Coordinates of N, CA and C in Angstrom, one line a residue:
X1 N 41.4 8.2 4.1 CA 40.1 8.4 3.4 C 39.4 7.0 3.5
X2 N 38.2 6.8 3.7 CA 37.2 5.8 4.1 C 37.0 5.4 2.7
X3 N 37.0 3.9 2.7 CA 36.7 3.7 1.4 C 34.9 3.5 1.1
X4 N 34.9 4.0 -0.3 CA 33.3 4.5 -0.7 C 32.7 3.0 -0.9
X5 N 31.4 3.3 -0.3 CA 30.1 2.2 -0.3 C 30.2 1.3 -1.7
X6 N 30.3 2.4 -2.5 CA 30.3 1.6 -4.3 C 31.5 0.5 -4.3
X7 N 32.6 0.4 -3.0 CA 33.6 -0.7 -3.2 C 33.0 -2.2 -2.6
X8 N 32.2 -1.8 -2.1 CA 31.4 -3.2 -1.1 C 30.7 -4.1 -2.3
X9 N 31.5 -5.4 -2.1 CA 31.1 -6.7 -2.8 C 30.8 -7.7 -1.9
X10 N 29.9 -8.8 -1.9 CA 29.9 -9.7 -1.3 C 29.5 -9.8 -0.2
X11 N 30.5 -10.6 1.1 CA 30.4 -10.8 2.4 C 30.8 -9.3 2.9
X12 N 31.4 -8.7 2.2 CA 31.7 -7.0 3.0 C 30.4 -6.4 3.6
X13 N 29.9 -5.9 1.8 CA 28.7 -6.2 1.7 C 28.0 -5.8 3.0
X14 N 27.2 -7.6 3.1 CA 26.6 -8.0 3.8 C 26.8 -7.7 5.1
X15 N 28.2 -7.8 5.9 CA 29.0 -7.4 7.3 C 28.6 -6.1 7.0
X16 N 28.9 -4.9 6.6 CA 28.8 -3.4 6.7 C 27.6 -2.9 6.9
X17 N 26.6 -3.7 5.8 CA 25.4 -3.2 6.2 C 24.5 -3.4 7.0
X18 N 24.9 -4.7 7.6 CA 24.1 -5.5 8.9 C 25.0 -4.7 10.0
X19 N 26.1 -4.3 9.9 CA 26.5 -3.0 11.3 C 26.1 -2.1 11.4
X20 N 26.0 -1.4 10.2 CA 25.0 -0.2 10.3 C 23.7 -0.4 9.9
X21 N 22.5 -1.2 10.3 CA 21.7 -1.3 9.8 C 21.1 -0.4 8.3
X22 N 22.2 -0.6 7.6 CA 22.1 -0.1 5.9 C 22.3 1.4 6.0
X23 N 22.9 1.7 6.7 CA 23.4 3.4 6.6 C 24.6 3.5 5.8
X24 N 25.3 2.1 5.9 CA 26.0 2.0 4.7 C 25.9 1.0 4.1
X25 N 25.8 1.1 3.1 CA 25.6 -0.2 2.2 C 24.4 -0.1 1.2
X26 N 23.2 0.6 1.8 CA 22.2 0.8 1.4 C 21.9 1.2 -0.2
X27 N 22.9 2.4 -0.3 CA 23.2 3.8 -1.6 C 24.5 2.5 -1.7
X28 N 23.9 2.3 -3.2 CA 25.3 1.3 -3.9 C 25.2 1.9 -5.3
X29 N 26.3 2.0 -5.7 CA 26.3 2.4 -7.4 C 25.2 3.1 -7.6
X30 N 24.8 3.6 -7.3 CA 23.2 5.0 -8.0 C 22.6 4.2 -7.9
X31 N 22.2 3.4 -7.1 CA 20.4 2.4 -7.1 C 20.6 1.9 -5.5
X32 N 20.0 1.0 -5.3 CA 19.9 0.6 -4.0 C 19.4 -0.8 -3.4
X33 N 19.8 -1.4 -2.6 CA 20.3 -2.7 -2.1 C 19.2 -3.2 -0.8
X34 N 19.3 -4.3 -1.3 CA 18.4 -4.9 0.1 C 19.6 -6.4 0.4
X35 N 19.3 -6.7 1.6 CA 19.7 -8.1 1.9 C 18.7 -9.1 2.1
X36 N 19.1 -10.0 1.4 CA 18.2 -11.2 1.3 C 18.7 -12.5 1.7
X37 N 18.1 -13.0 2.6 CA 18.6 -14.4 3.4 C 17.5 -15.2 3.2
X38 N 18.4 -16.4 2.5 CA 17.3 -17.5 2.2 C 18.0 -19.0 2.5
X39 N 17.2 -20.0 3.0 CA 17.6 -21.0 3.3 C 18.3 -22.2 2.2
X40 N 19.6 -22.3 2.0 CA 19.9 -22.7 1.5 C 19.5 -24.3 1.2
X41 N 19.8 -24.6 0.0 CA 18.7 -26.0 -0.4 C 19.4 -27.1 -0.5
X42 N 20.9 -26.6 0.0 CA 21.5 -28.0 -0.2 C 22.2 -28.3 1.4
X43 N 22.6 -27.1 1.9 CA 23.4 -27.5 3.4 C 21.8 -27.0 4.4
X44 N 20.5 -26.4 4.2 CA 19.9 -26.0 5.0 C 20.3 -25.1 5.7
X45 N 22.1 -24.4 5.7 CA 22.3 -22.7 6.2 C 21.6 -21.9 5.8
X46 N 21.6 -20.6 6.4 CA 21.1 -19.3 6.2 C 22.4 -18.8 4.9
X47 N 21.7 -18.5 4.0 CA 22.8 -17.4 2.7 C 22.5 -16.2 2.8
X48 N 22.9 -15.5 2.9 CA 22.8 -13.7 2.9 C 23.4 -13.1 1.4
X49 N 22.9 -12.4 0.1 CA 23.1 -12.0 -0.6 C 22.6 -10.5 -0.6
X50 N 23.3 -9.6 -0.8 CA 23.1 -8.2 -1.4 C 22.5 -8.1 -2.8
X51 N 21.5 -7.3 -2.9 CA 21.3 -7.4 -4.1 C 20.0 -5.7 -4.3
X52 N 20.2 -5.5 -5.8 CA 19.6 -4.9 -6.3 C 18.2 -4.7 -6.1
X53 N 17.6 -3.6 -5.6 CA 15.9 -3.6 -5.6 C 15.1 -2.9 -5.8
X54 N 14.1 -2.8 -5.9 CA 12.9 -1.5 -6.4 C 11.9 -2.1 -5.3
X55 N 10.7 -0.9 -5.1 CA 9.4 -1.7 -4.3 C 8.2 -1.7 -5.7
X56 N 7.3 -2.1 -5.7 CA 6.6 -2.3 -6.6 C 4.7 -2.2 -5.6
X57 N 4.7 -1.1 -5.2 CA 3.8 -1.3 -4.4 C 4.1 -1.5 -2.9
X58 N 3.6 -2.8 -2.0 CA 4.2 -2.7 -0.7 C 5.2 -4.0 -1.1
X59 N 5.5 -4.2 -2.3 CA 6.9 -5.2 -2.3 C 7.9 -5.2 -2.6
X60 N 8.9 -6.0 -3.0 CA 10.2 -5.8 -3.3 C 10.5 -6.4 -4.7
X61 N 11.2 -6.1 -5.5 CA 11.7 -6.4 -6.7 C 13.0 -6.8 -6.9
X62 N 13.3 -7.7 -7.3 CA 14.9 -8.1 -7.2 C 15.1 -8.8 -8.6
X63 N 16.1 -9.1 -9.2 CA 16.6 -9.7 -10.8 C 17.4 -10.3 -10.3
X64 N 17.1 -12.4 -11.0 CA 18.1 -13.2 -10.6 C 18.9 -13.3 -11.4
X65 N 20.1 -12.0 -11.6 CA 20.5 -12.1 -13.5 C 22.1 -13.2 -13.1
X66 N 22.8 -13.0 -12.3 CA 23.9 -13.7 -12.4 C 24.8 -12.7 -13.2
X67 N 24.6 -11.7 -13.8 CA 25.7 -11.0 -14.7 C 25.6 -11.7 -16.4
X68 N 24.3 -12.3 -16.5 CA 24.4 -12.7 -17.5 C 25.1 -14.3 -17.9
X69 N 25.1 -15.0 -16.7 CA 25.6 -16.1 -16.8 C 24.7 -17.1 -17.4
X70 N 25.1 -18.6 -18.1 CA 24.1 -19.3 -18.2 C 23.1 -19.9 -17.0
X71 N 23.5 -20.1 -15.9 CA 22.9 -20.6 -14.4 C 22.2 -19.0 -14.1
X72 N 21.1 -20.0 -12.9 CA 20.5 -19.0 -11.8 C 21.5 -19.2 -10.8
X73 N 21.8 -17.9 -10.1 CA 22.4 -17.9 -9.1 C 22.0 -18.5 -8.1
X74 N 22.9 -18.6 -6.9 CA 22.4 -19.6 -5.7 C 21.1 -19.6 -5.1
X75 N 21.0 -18.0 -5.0 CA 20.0 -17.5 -4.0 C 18.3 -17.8 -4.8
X76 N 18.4 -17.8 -6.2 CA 17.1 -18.3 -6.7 C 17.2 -19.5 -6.7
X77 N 17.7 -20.4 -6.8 CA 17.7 -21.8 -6.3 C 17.1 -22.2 -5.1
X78 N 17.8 -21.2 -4.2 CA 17.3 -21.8 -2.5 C 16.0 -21.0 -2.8
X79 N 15.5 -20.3 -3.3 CA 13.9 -19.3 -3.6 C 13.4 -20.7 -3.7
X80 N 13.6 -21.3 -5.1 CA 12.5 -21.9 -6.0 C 12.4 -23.2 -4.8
X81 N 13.5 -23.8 -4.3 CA 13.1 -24.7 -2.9 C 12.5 -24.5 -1.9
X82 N 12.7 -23.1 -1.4 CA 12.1 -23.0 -0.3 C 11.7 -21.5 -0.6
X83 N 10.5 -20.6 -0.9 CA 10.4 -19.5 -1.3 C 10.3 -18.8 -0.3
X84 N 9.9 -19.4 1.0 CA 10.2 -18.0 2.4 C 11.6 -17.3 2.7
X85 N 11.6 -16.7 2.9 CA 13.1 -16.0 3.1 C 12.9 -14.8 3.9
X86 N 14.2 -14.0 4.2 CA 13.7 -12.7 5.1 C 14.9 -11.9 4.0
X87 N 14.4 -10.1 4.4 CA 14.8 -9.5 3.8 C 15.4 -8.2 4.7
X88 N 16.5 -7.4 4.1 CA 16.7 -6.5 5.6 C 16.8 -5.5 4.3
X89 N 16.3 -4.3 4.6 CA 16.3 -2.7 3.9 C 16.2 -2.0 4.8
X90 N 17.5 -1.4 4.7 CA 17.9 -0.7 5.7 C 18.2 -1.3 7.5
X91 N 17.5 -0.7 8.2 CA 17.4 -0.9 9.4 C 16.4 -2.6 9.6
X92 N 15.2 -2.2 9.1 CA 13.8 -3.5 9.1 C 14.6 -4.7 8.5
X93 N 13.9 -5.6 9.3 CA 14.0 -6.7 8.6 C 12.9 -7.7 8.6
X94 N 12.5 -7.7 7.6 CA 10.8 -8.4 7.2 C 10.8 -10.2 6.8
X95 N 10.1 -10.9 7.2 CA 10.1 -12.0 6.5 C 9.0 -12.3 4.9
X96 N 9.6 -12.5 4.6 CA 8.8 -12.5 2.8 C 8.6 -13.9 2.4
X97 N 8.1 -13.9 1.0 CA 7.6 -14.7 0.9 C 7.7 -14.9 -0.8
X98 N 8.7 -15.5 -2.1 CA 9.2 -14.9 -3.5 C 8.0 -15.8 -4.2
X99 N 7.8 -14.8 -5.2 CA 7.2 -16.1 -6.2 C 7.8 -15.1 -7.7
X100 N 8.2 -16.0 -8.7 CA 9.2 -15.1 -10.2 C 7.9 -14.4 -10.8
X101 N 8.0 -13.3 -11.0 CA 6.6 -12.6 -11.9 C 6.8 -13.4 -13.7
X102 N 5.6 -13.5 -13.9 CA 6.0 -13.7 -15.1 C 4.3 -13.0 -16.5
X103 N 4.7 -13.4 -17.4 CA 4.1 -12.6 -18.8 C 3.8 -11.1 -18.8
X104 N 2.9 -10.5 -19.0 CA 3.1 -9.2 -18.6 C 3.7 -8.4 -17.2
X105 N 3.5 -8.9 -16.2 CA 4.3 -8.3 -14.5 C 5.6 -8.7 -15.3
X106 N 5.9 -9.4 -15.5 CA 7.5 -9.7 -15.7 C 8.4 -8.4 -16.6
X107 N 7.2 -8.2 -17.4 CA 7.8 -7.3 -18.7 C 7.6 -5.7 -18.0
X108 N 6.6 -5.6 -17.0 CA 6.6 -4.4 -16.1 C 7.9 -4.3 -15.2
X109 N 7.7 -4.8 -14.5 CA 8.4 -5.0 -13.4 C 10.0 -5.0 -14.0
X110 N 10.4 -5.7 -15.3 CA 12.2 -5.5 -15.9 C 12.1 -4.4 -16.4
X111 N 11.2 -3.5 -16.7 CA 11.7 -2.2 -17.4 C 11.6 -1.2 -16.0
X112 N 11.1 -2.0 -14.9 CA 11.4 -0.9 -13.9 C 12.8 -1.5 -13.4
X113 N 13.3 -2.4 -13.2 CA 14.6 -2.7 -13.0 C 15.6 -2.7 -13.6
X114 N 14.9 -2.2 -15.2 CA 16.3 -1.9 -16.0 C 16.6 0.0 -16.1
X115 N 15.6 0.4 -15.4 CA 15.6 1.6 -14.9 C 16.3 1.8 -13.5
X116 N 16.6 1.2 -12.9 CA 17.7 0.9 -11.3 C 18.6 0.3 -12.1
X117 N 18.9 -0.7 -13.0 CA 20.4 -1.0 -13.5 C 20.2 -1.3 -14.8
X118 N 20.5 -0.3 -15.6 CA 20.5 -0.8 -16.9 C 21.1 -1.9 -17.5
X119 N 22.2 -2.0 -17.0 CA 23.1 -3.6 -17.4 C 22.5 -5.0 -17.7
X120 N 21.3 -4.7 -16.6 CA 20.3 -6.2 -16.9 C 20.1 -6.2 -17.6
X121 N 19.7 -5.3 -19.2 CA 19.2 -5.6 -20.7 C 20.7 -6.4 -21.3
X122 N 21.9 -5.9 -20.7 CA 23.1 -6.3 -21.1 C 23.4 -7.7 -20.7
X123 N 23.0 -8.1 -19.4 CA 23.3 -9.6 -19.1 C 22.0 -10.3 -19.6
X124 N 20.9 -10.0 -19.8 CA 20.0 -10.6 -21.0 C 20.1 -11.0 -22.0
X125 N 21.0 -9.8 -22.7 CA 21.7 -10.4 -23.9 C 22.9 -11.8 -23.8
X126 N 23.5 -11.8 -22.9 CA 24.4 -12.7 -22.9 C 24.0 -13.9 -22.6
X127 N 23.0 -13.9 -22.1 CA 22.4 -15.6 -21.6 C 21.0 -16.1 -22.6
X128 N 21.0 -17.6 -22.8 CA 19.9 -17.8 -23.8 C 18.3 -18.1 -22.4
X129 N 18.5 -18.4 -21.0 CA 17.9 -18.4 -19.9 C 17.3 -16.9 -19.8
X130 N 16.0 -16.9 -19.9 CA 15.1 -15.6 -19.1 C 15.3 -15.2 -17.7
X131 N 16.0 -14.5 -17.5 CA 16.8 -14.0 -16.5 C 15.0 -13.9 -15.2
X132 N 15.0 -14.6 -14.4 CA 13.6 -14.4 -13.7 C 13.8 -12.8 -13.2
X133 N 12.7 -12.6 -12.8 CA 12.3 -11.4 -11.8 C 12.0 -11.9 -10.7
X134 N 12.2 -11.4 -9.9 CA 11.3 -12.2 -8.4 C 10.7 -11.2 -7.6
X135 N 9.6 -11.3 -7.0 CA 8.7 -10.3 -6.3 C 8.8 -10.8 -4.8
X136 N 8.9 -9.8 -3.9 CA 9.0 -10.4 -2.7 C 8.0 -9.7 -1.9
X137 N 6.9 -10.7 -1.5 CA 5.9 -10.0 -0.3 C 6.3 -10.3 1.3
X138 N 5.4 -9.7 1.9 CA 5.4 -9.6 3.3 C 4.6 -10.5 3.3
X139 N 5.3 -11.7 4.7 CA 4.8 -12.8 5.2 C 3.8 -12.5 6.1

């Protein structure tokens, strides 16, 4: 038996769905995934993260929640350094461009991503840090 898409964490992840350009990997847990490569801000590598998304128009929506940790995760770090990045959904792969939505868009844009993962109101609760939102346009 082939093990199901919902087991892909991480660098798996990221390998499975760049082989199939997102035919698997895509459908994760009842919501759905983009990959996001951004230039890392301390070594200047490429980081590849999977992550959670909605479009919002012709853009992309992503939550830098960390699971509720006190820190932003890596990947908004290398954002807030260098906010160009590229994104792959599905097959495409577009170069973008993040900036964090914030006061009203922010409070739109989380109740549409707490609609794709509800858990984000849950890792909100656990951290005293405003969990950013980040919007991703086409470069």
């Amino acid at each position: 038996m082939a093990p199901s898409d919902d087991d892909l964490f991480g660098a798996e992840h990221v390998r499975v769905y760049r082989d199939t350009s997102g035919e698997r990997g895509y459908h994760w847990r009842g919501t759905t995934i983009l990959l996001l490569t951004t230039q890392g801000h301390r070594s200047g590598e490429p980081r590849t993260t999977p992550l959670i998304h909605r479009t919002d128009g012709d853009r992309w929506v992503v939550v830098a929640s960390k699971g509720g940790a006190p820190q932003h995760p890596s990947w908004f770090e290398n954002l807030s350094a260098n906010p160009e990045a590229t994104i792959q959904v599905r097959g495409e792969v577009v170069p973008v461009r993040a900036t964090t939505a914030e006061g009203d868009e922010r409070d739109r844009l989380w109740s549409l991503m707490t609609e794709a993962w509800p858990a984000y109101d849950e890792y909100q609760a656990r951290t005293q840090r405003e969990i950013p939102v980040v919007v991703l346009s086409r470069r």
